[in-house]
Amino acid sequence: MKKQIFYHALSALFVGGFALSALSCAEDTMDNSTSDGDKEAIVRFDVSDAQDEALSNAPALTRGLLTSGLTDADLADRVLPIESNDNLDACVVESTIEGVNPTKADAATRANIINIQSLGEFSSAGMRGGSDDKIQESWFSNERTKSDGQLVKRIPWSWEKRHGIFYAVYPKVDDHKQNIKITAPTSNTAPTVDFTVYQDVKKQVDLMTACTGKVLYATRHQAPSTSLNFRHALTAIRFAVGPNLSFNKSIRYISIHKALLRGTYKMSNDLNGEGTWVAGSLKEPGTVTLNGLNYSTTEYPNSIIRDTQLDNDKYKNETDVKKIEDNYTFYMIPQELDNKDVELEVAFTDNTYIKVKLAGKWKAGTTRTYKISQKQSNWDYKLDCTPSVEVPYNGTEATIRVKSYRKVANNPSQSVAWKVVGYDANGDGTYTMTEKPAWLKGFTKDNGTGGEADEVIKANLATDVVDYLAERNRGLQNATPVGSAAQPYNLSNSNGAANVENTANCYVISGPGYYMIPLVYGNAIKNGATNEDAYKSKAGDNPVSINKARHNVTLPVLCDHTGKGITNPWIEKTNGGANNNVNGAQLVWADDANLVNQNSLSIHRIGGNAFVKFEVTQAGIKSGNAVIAVKKGNTIVWSWHLWFAPKNAVDKITVTNKQGKQYHFTNETLGWKPTKWIATSYEDQRSVKVKVEQTVGNNGVKQASIIEIKQNAYIDRAGNTTLYQWGRKDAFPSANPALGPLYIQNAGDKIYMQAIIQNPGYFYTTVASNGRIQGESYLSQYYKFYNLWSTHNRSVGGLNAGNDNKVDKTIYDPSPVGFSVPASNAFTGFSESGMNESPLSVKGTTNEAEYNANGGHLFWTNTNKNATIYFPATGYREYTKGNMTSLHQSANYWTAIPHDFNDGCNMGFARTVILTRSSTTRTYGLAVRPVSE
């Protein structure tokens, strides 16, 4: 850190100011106007501070930077016993730090250095010679030098005598002739300084020296860089009021007795070298005194004893000696103290005193502080903070109040400084500065001077509110487009290639592009091979009494749009190619007009296999649903549900039911389309605990307080899902679709296998009288099968009855690839007992505001209640008219198991009630929450 701007280099780390004295050696009589000098190359100095450079650049806890041989023992704190004429319960605590700390003195006594304007001149001297080993000629001395390193008298370098060495000393000898005497340097030795300490502390000065080391004038007419790196030769001593001192007295003076006040200091010959005090040169034991104090012991704990007449408001309660700008620093010659009878005396205005035998060693370039303290303090320390503060999700400020003070009998209270010492963001009870969360941006202040009155501080908080619907739609629109018109992306292939891997009746689309779907019945192809388990039953005959007649309720082979049993996964290849030449495709319905480019719907053929092809544009894609169908002539032969959602919609959430069975549900309900979703980025109230601690305490024990800052979470969510009639693959909207050319809300009661396949947009109803289905209804006669959603199923469920039997996904299952409609016990974990009308196992959503804000329930996924799964209140479509009911109020979710030939098993809930195993008429339109196969 070497600069020619002296006020920067001699920074505030120096004690007092520095106007370097002239050396007392003989003056060089050289005439600078002779040809011996190069007038362009003028001697000047770069002035730096060894202490500043060492302490600024040193790693933490490094010692011995300035004073060689400095040990941990030299810097260790120690308690020194006292003697007193009043039996005072006191002691002195000694501490040492490396570096001489700054003070600001009166300009007349210490030539305070604050900036370039207040910097005084200093003196310099030089030796020179014709070679590096013959620097023997006295060149100049007692030369006034400006604060920027320029000599007042211009002294040029000589090309014939290009080698030099320079010295400097502070303070100016002319101002201290009785106390500072300097010998001249010679060709073999550096100068020495005979130094005597002033007995009046207010007149004392620091002693600093510098040497450039050998300097070469190497390039003619270009002055070399010449550095003076100053070092402290003395020990600085300060005094303070210790933290435990509770008696009320005023200090009158402080003296040090029998310290050696005179010695000889030999300067270094090197730029970075240390000078040394000459062994045996220390003598003249005497007393130094700081008089006229009248300093109260009830000052702030650890406050530095200072001149209270100098800006008392600024320095009151100051504990950092580097910030005190007075002339109360003792500058003493470094010396041994053990067994030397050096004694500290502190006298009070009531004629009491304490005396302390000093120990250890004063070392050059260090600052020692003696704190007057008490063995057992009577102070009562108080730290009162706002224990907890809660702000809304959009709150940016939390107001905190802190009181920090101490009291002792018959004395006024004293302020005690406090500071934030740690954070606990994870709730483990440990406090570190590294646990401060990003959302706590900071405080208006994280420390204070304290007091019995409230200190008000503000915690500045971030707000993290996200429009998840907008973010969801942006994600869909900004996804990289896939496929092309010539080579569409195959949704049945994990990489979009033409070969068919896994098929389904629902495909998730998460970005724009050109897509195709193979003309395959549901999940009839699995892992690239025919999956006969999807359409051929092994259940056998299952006769059930229906209206006093026996009926087989197992469909042996699931049928196509003509009612014939399927023999091949491919639509055009089943039953000997009866459906060959599928020649058309169209939209059935969509909940947004632009989700699918209707003009792009067409049949695409690759190697004898048919696909339906369509385009999804970047401008048109958003969260939503559509149903498309393929036709032969004017007859629909199959249809598919397109769910426009992020890929993570089919991530898995594990739920454990009351029977201990794990089900892996899709992340979102099938066909979920949020219509409003604004929430904080965090699901639960977030909080952090902040530990505040007083900087001092009674007998070393510091008071601490914990402040908890809480920021509430927020959510406002609503949406729609697709709805399904039990046993059908066909998705229906829960709001009127934007486009619905083939959608009919009430298509009549003629429900049977051919009709539902040929009319995927028809919502079939059921005629009922007084809530009872007529025995001659189509539902009872032709839609009675038990295995429409589980191929080999023969079992039923009902009220509080169900099972965890394996579900064999059929070609009529509405779920995406890898998922199926769940078994009838899948939802039992959502009530506390697993039974109907038991208390709900939810995270707070029985509260009306929470339920409405979420638009449904947050069910616990396990008995540990450490994770949740969101089920929206989807409402339902009535089985008699097809109209939408109870959207955002209640919900029902199908299972794959029937209750009987008219009803299917389901789970239903409202805000305060749940039926984990219930049943309802198959022609209701209910939601589906698929589970992993």
Coordinates of C-alpha atoms in Angstrom, one line a residue, residues 246-615:
S246 CA -20.6 -1.0 39.6
F247 CA -19.4 1.4 42.2
N248 CA -20.0 5.1 41.5
K249 CA -16.8 7.1 41.7
S250 CA -14.9 9.7 39.6
I251 CA -11.3 9.2 38.5
R252 CA -9.0 12.1 39.3
Y253 CA -5.7 11.0 37.8
I254 CA -3.9 7.9 36.5
S255 CA -0.2 7.4 37.1
I256 CA 2.4 4.7 36.3
H257 CA 5.3 4.7 38.8
K258 CA 8.8 3.3 38.5
A259 CA 8.7 2.7 34.8
L260 CA 11.9 3.3 32.9
L261 CA 11.6 6.5 31.0
R262 CA 14.8 6.8 29.0
G263 CA 16.5 4.6 26.5
T264 CA 18.4 4.3 23.2
Y265 CA 16.7 3.1 20.0
K266 CA 18.8 1.8 17.1
M267 CA 17.1 2.3 13.7
S268 CA 17.1 -0.3 11.0
N269 CA 19.1 -0.1 7.8
D270 CA 16.4 -1.9 5.8
L271 CA 13.1 -0.8 4.3
N272 CA 11.1 -3.4 6.1
G273 CA 13.4 -3.9 9.1
E274 CA 12.6 -3.3 12.7
G275 CA 14.7 -1.1 14.9
T276 CA 15.7 -2.3 18.4
W277 CA 16.0 -0.8 21.9
V278 CA 19.7 -1.1 22.8
A279 CA 20.2 -3.7 25.6
G280 CA 21.1 -2.0 28.9
S281 CA 20.2 1.5 27.7
L282 CA 16.9 1.7 29.6
K283 CA 17.2 3.8 32.8
E284 CA 15.7 6.6 34.8
P285 CA 12.7 5.1 36.6
G286 CA 10.0 7.7 37.1
T287 CA 6.3 8.5 37.1
V288 CA 4.1 9.5 34.3
T289 CA 0.6 10.9 35.0
L290 CA -2.6 11.8 33.3
N291 CA -4.2 14.5 35.4
G292 CA -7.4 16.4 35.5
L293 CA -9.8 13.6 34.5
N294 CA -12.9 13.7 36.6
Y295 CA -14.1 10.6 34.7
S296 CA -17.1 8.7 36.1
T297 CA -16.8 4.9 36.7
T298 CA -20.5 4.7 35.8
E299 CA -19.7 5.3 32.1
Y300 CA -20.8 2.8 29.6
P301 CA -19.1 -0.6 30.2
N302 CA -15.8 -1.0 28.4
S303 CA -15.8 2.8 27.5
I304 CA -12.4 4.2 26.9
I305 CA -11.3 6.8 29.5
R306 CA -11.1 9.9 27.4
D307 CA -11.1 13.7 27.3
T308 CA -14.8 14.3 27.9
Q309 CA -14.4 17.9 26.8
L310 CA -13.8 16.8 23.2
D311 CA -17.2 16.2 21.5
N312 CA -18.6 14.2 24.4
D313 CA -21.8 13.3 22.5
K314 CA -19.7 11.7 19.7
Y315 CA -17.5 9.6 22.0
K316 CA -19.7 8.9 24.9
N317 CA -19.9 5.1 25.5
E318 CA -17.2 4.5 22.8
T319 CA -15.4 1.2 23.4
D320 CA -13.2 1.1 20.3
V321 CA -9.9 2.8 21.0
K322 CA -9.3 3.3 17.3
K323 CA -12.2 5.8 17.3
I324 CA -11.1 8.0 20.2
E325 CA -9.4 11.2 19.0
D326 CA -7.8 12.7 22.1
N327 CA -4.3 12.9 23.6
Y328 CA -4.9 10.5 26.6
T329 CA -2.6 7.7 25.2
F330 CA 0.4 6.8 27.3
Y331 CA 3.5 6.2 25.1
M332 CA 6.0 4.1 27.0
I333 CA 9.3 2.6 26.2
P334 CA 9.0 -1.2 25.7
Q335 CA 10.3 -3.0 28.8
E336 CA 10.1 -5.9 31.2
L337 CA 7.5 -5.5 34.0
D338 CA 7.7 -8.7 36.0
N339 CA 9.3 -8.1 39.4
K340 CA 10.3 -4.5 38.5
D341 CA 7.9 -2.8 41.0
V342 CA 6.2 -0.9 38.1
E343 CA 3.0 0.2 39.6
L344 CA -0.3 1.6 38.3
E345 CA -2.2 4.0 40.4
V346 CA -5.8 5.2 39.8
A347 CA -6.9 7.9 42.2
F348 CA -10.5 9.0 42.7
T349 CA -12.0 12.4 43.7
D350 CA -13.1 11.0 47.1
N351 CA -9.4 10.4 48.0
T352 CA -9.7 6.6 47.5
Y353 CA -7.4 4.8 45.2
I354 CA -6.4 1.5 43.8
K355 CA -2.8 0.4 43.1
V356 CA -1.7 -2.5 40.8
K357 CA 1.7 -4.2 40.3
L358 CA 2.1 -4.5 36.5
A359 CA 3.4 -7.7 35.0
G360 CA 4.4 -9.1 31.7
K361 CA 6.2 -7.0 29.1
W362 CA 5.4 -3.9 27.1
K363 CA 6.3 -4.6 23.5
A364 CA 6.9 -2.2 20.6
G365 CA 4.1 -1.7 18.1
T366 CA 1.4 -2.9 20.4
T367 CA -1.5 -1.3 22.4
R368 CA -2.2 -2.4 25.9
T369 CA -5.5 -1.6 27.6
Y370 CA -6.0 -1.7 31.4
K371 CA -9.7 -1.9 32.4
I372 CA -10.7 -1.0 35.9
S373 CA -13.3 -3.7 36.8
Q374 CA -14.9 -5.5 39.7
K375 CA -14.6 -9.1 40.9
Q376 CA -18.3 -9.5 41.7
S377 CA -20.5 -6.9 40.1
N378 CA -23.9 -5.8 41.5
W379 CA -25.2 -4.7 38.1
D380 CA -28.6 -6.1 37.1
Y381 CA -28.5 -6.5 33.3
K382 CA -31.8 -6.3 31.3
L383 CA -32.4 -7.1 27.7
D384 CA -36.0 -6.9 26.5
C385 CA -36.8 -7.5 22.9
T386 CA -40.0 -8.0 20.9
P387 CA -40.4 -11.8 21.2
S388 CA -42.3 -12.4 18.0
V389 CA -43.5 -10.3 15.1
E390 CA -45.8 -11.6 12.3
V391 CA -46.2 -9.8 9.0
P392 CA -48.5 -10.6 6.1
Y393 CA -47.2 -12.3 2.9
N394 CA -46.8 -8.9 1.3
G395 CA -45.4 -7.2 4.3
T396 CA -41.9 -5.6 3.7
E397 CA -41.2 -4.5 7.2
A398 CA -41.3 -5.9 10.7
T399 CA -41.0 -3.5 13.7
I400 CA -38.8 -4.7 16.6
R401 CA -38.2 -3.0 19.9
V402 CA -35.1 -3.5 22.0
K403 CA -34.3 -2.3 25.5
S404 CA -30.8 -3.0 26.7
Y405 CA -29.6 -1.5 30.0
R406 CA -28.2 -2.2 33.4
K407 CA -29.1 -1.0 36.9
V408 CA -27.5 -1.0 40.3
A409 CA -29.0 0.2 43.6
N410 CA -29.1 4.0 44.1
N411 CA -27.7 4.7 40.6
P412 CA -29.4 5.6 37.4
S413 CA -29.6 2.9 34.7
Q414 CA -26.9 2.7 32.1
S415 CA -27.2 1.8 28.4
V416 CA -25.7 -1.5 27.4
A417 CA -24.8 -2.1 23.8
W418 CA -26.4 -5.0 21.9
K419 CA -25.9 -6.7 18.6
V420 CA -27.3 -9.5 16.5
V421 CA -25.1 -12.6 17.0
G422 CA -26.9 -15.3 15.0
Y423 CA -29.8 -16.7 13.2
D424 CA -31.7 -20.0 13.4
A425 CA -33.6 -20.6 10.1
N426 CA -33.9 -24.3 10.3
G427 CA -35.3 -24.6 13.8
D428 CA -32.4 -26.7 15.2
G429 CA -31.8 -24.3 18.1
T430 CA -28.3 -23.3 17.0
Y431 CA -27.6 -19.8 15.9
T432 CA -25.0 -18.8 13.3
M433 CA -24.6 -15.8 11.1
T434 CA -24.7 -18.0 8.0
E435 CA -28.3 -19.1 8.6
K436 CA -29.7 -15.6 7.8
P437 CA -32.3 -16.4 5.1
A438 CA -32.3 -14.4 1.9
W439 CA -35.8 -13.2 2.5
L440 CA -34.6 -11.3 5.6
K441 CA -32.8 -8.6 3.6
G442 CA -31.5 -6.9 6.7
F443 CA -32.2 -4.5 9.5
T444 CA -32.1 -0.7 9.7
K445 CA -29.4 -1.5 12.2
D446 CA -28.3 -4.8 13.7
N447 CA -26.6 -3.3 16.8
G448 CA -27.4 -0.4 19.1
T449 CA -26.1 1.5 22.1
G450 CA -29.1 0.4 24.2
G451 CA -31.0 2.2 26.9
E452 CA -34.1 1.9 29.1
A453 CA -36.2 3.5 26.4
D454 CA -37.1 1.4 23.3
E455 CA -34.8 1.4 20.4
V456 CA -37.0 0.8 17.3
I457 CA -35.5 -1.1 14.4
K458 CA -37.0 -2.4 11.2
A459 CA -36.4 -5.7 9.6
N460 CA -36.6 -5.4 5.9
L461 CA -38.3 -8.4 4.3
A462 CA -38.6 -9.7 0.7
T463 CA -42.0 -10.6 -0.8
D464 CA -42.2 -13.7 -3.0
V465 CA -45.6 -13.8 -4.6
V466 CA -45.8 -15.7 -7.8
D467 CA -48.5 -15.8 -10.5
Y468 CA -48.3 -19.6 -11.0
L469 CA -50.9 -19.6 -13.8
A470 CA -49.0 -17.0 -15.8
E471 CA -45.8 -18.9 -15.1
R472 CA -47.4 -22.2 -16.1
N473 CA -48.6 -20.7 -19.4
R474 CA -45.3 -19.1 -20.1
G475 CA -43.5 -22.4 -19.5
L476 CA -45.8 -24.1 -22.0
Q477 CA -45.4 -21.4 -24.6
N478 CA -41.6 -21.1 -24.2
A479 CA -40.9 -24.8 -24.4
T480 CA -38.8 -25.9 -27.3
P481 CA -41.1 -26.9 -30.2
V482 CA -41.0 -30.5 -31.2
G483 CA -41.7 -32.4 -34.4
S484 CA -42.4 -31.1 -37.9
A485 CA -45.3 -31.4 -40.4
A486 CA -43.4 -34.1 -42.2
Q487 CA -42.2 -35.9 -39.0
P488 CA -44.5 -35.3 -36.1
Y489 CA -43.6 -36.1 -32.5
N490 CA -45.0 -39.5 -31.5
L491 CA -46.6 -39.1 -28.1
S492 CA -46.5 -42.8 -27.5
N493 CA -42.7 -42.8 -27.7
S494 CA -40.6 -41.4 -24.9
N495 CA -38.4 -39.7 -27.5
G496 CA -41.0 -38.9 -30.1
A497 CA -39.8 -41.5 -32.6
A498 CA -42.1 -43.3 -34.9
N499 CA -42.0 -46.7 -33.2
V500 CA -44.8 -47.2 -30.7
E501 CA -43.8 -47.9 -27.1
N502 CA -46.7 -47.2 -24.7
T503 CA -50.2 -46.0 -25.6
A504 CA -53.1 -44.5 -23.6
N505 CA -56.3 -42.6 -23.9
C506 CA -54.7 -39.4 -22.4
Y507 CA -51.5 -37.7 -23.5
V508 CA -49.8 -34.8 -21.8
I509 CA -48.6 -32.0 -24.1
S510 CA -46.1 -29.6 -22.6
G511 CA -45.1 -27.4 -25.5
P512 CA -45.8 -26.4 -29.0
G513 CA -45.1 -28.6 -32.0
Y514 CA -46.4 -31.1 -34.5
Y515 CA -47.7 -34.3 -32.8
M516 CA -49.1 -37.7 -33.7
I517 CA -50.9 -40.4 -31.7
P518 CA -51.1 -44.1 -33.0
L519 CA -54.5 -45.4 -33.8
V520 CA -54.4 -47.9 -30.9
Y521 CA -57.1 -48.8 -28.4
G522 CA -56.2 -47.2 -25.1
N523 CA -53.2 -49.0 -23.5
A524 CA -53.3 -52.0 -25.8
I525 CA -49.6 -51.6 -26.5
K526 CA -47.3 -51.6 -23.5
N527 CA -43.5 -51.6 -23.6
G528 CA -43.6 -51.9 -27.4
A529 CA -45.7 -55.1 -27.4
T530 CA -49.4 -56.2 -27.5
N531 CA -51.0 -55.9 -24.1
E532 CA -53.9 -58.3 -24.2
D533 CA -54.5 -57.8 -20.4
A534 CA -55.9 -54.4 -21.4
Y535 CA -58.9 -55.9 -23.3
K536 CA -59.2 -59.7 -22.6
S537 CA -60.6 -60.6 -19.2
K538 CA -59.6 -63.6 -17.1
A539 CA -62.4 -63.1 -14.7
G540 CA -64.7 -65.7 -16.2
D541 CA -68.5 -65.6 -15.9
N542 CA -69.8 -63.5 -13.0
P543 CA -73.6 -63.9 -12.8
V544 CA -75.4 -61.3 -10.7
S545 CA -79.1 -61.0 -10.0
I546 CA -80.4 -57.9 -11.6
N547 CA -84.2 -57.2 -11.3
K548 CA -84.8 -60.9 -10.4
A549 CA -82.9 -62.1 -13.5
R550 CA -79.3 -63.5 -13.6
H551 CA -76.8 -61.5 -15.7
N552 CA -73.1 -62.0 -16.4
V553 CA -71.4 -58.7 -15.3
T554 CA -68.0 -59.5 -16.7
L555 CA -67.3 -58.4 -20.3
P556 CA -65.0 -61.2 -21.6
V557 CA -63.5 -59.1 -24.3
L558 CA -63.7 -55.4 -24.3
C559 CA -65.3 -54.1 -27.5
D560 CA -64.8 -51.6 -30.3
H561 CA -67.2 -49.0 -31.6
T562 CA -69.2 -51.7 -33.3
G563 CA -69.7 -53.7 -30.2
K564 CA -67.3 -56.5 -31.3
G565 CA -64.6 -57.9 -29.2
I566 CA -61.1 -56.4 -29.9
T567 CA -58.6 -58.8 -31.4
N568 CA -55.7 -56.4 -32.2
P569 CA -54.3 -53.3 -30.5
W570 CA -54.5 -51.3 -33.8
I571 CA -57.9 -49.9 -34.6
E572 CA -57.5 -50.6 -38.3
K573 CA -56.3 -54.2 -37.8
T574 CA -58.8 -55.6 -35.3
N575 CA -61.4 -58.1 -36.4
G576 CA -59.6 -58.8 -39.7
G577 CA -59.2 -55.2 -40.7
A578 CA -62.9 -54.4 -40.4
N579 CA -62.1 -50.8 -39.5
N580 CA -59.5 -50.3 -42.2
N581 CA -59.2 -46.9 -44.0
V582 CA -59.9 -44.6 -41.1
N583 CA -60.0 -41.4 -43.1
G584 CA -60.9 -38.4 -40.9
A585 CA -60.1 -36.6 -37.6
Q586 CA -61.8 -33.8 -35.8
L587 CA -62.1 -31.9 -32.6
V588 CA -64.8 -33.1 -30.1
W589 CA -64.4 -30.2 -27.6
A590 CA -61.8 -27.9 -26.2
D591 CA -61.8 -25.5 -23.3
D592 CA -59.8 -23.0 -25.3
A593 CA -60.4 -22.1 -29.0
N594 CA -56.7 -22.2 -30.0
L595 CA -55.3 -25.3 -28.2
V596 CA -55.3 -27.4 -31.3
N597 CA -55.0 -26.2 -34.9
Q598 CA -58.2 -27.8 -36.2
N599 CA -57.1 -27.5 -39.8
S600 CA -54.1 -29.7 -39.0
L601 CA -56.1 -32.7 -37.8
S602 CA -55.5 -35.5 -40.3
I603 CA -54.5 -39.1 -40.7
H604 CA -50.8 -39.8 -41.0
R605 CA -49.5 -43.2 -42.1
I606 CA -46.1 -44.7 -41.5
G607 CA -45.2 -48.3 -42.7
G608 CA -48.8 -49.6 -42.7
N609 CA -49.7 -48.0 -39.3
A610 CA -52.1 -45.1 -38.9
F611 CA -51.7 -42.1 -36.7
V612 CA -53.7 -39.0 -36.0
K613 CA -51.6 -35.9 -36.6
F614 CA -52.2 -32.3 -35.4
E615 CA -50.4 -29.1 -34.7

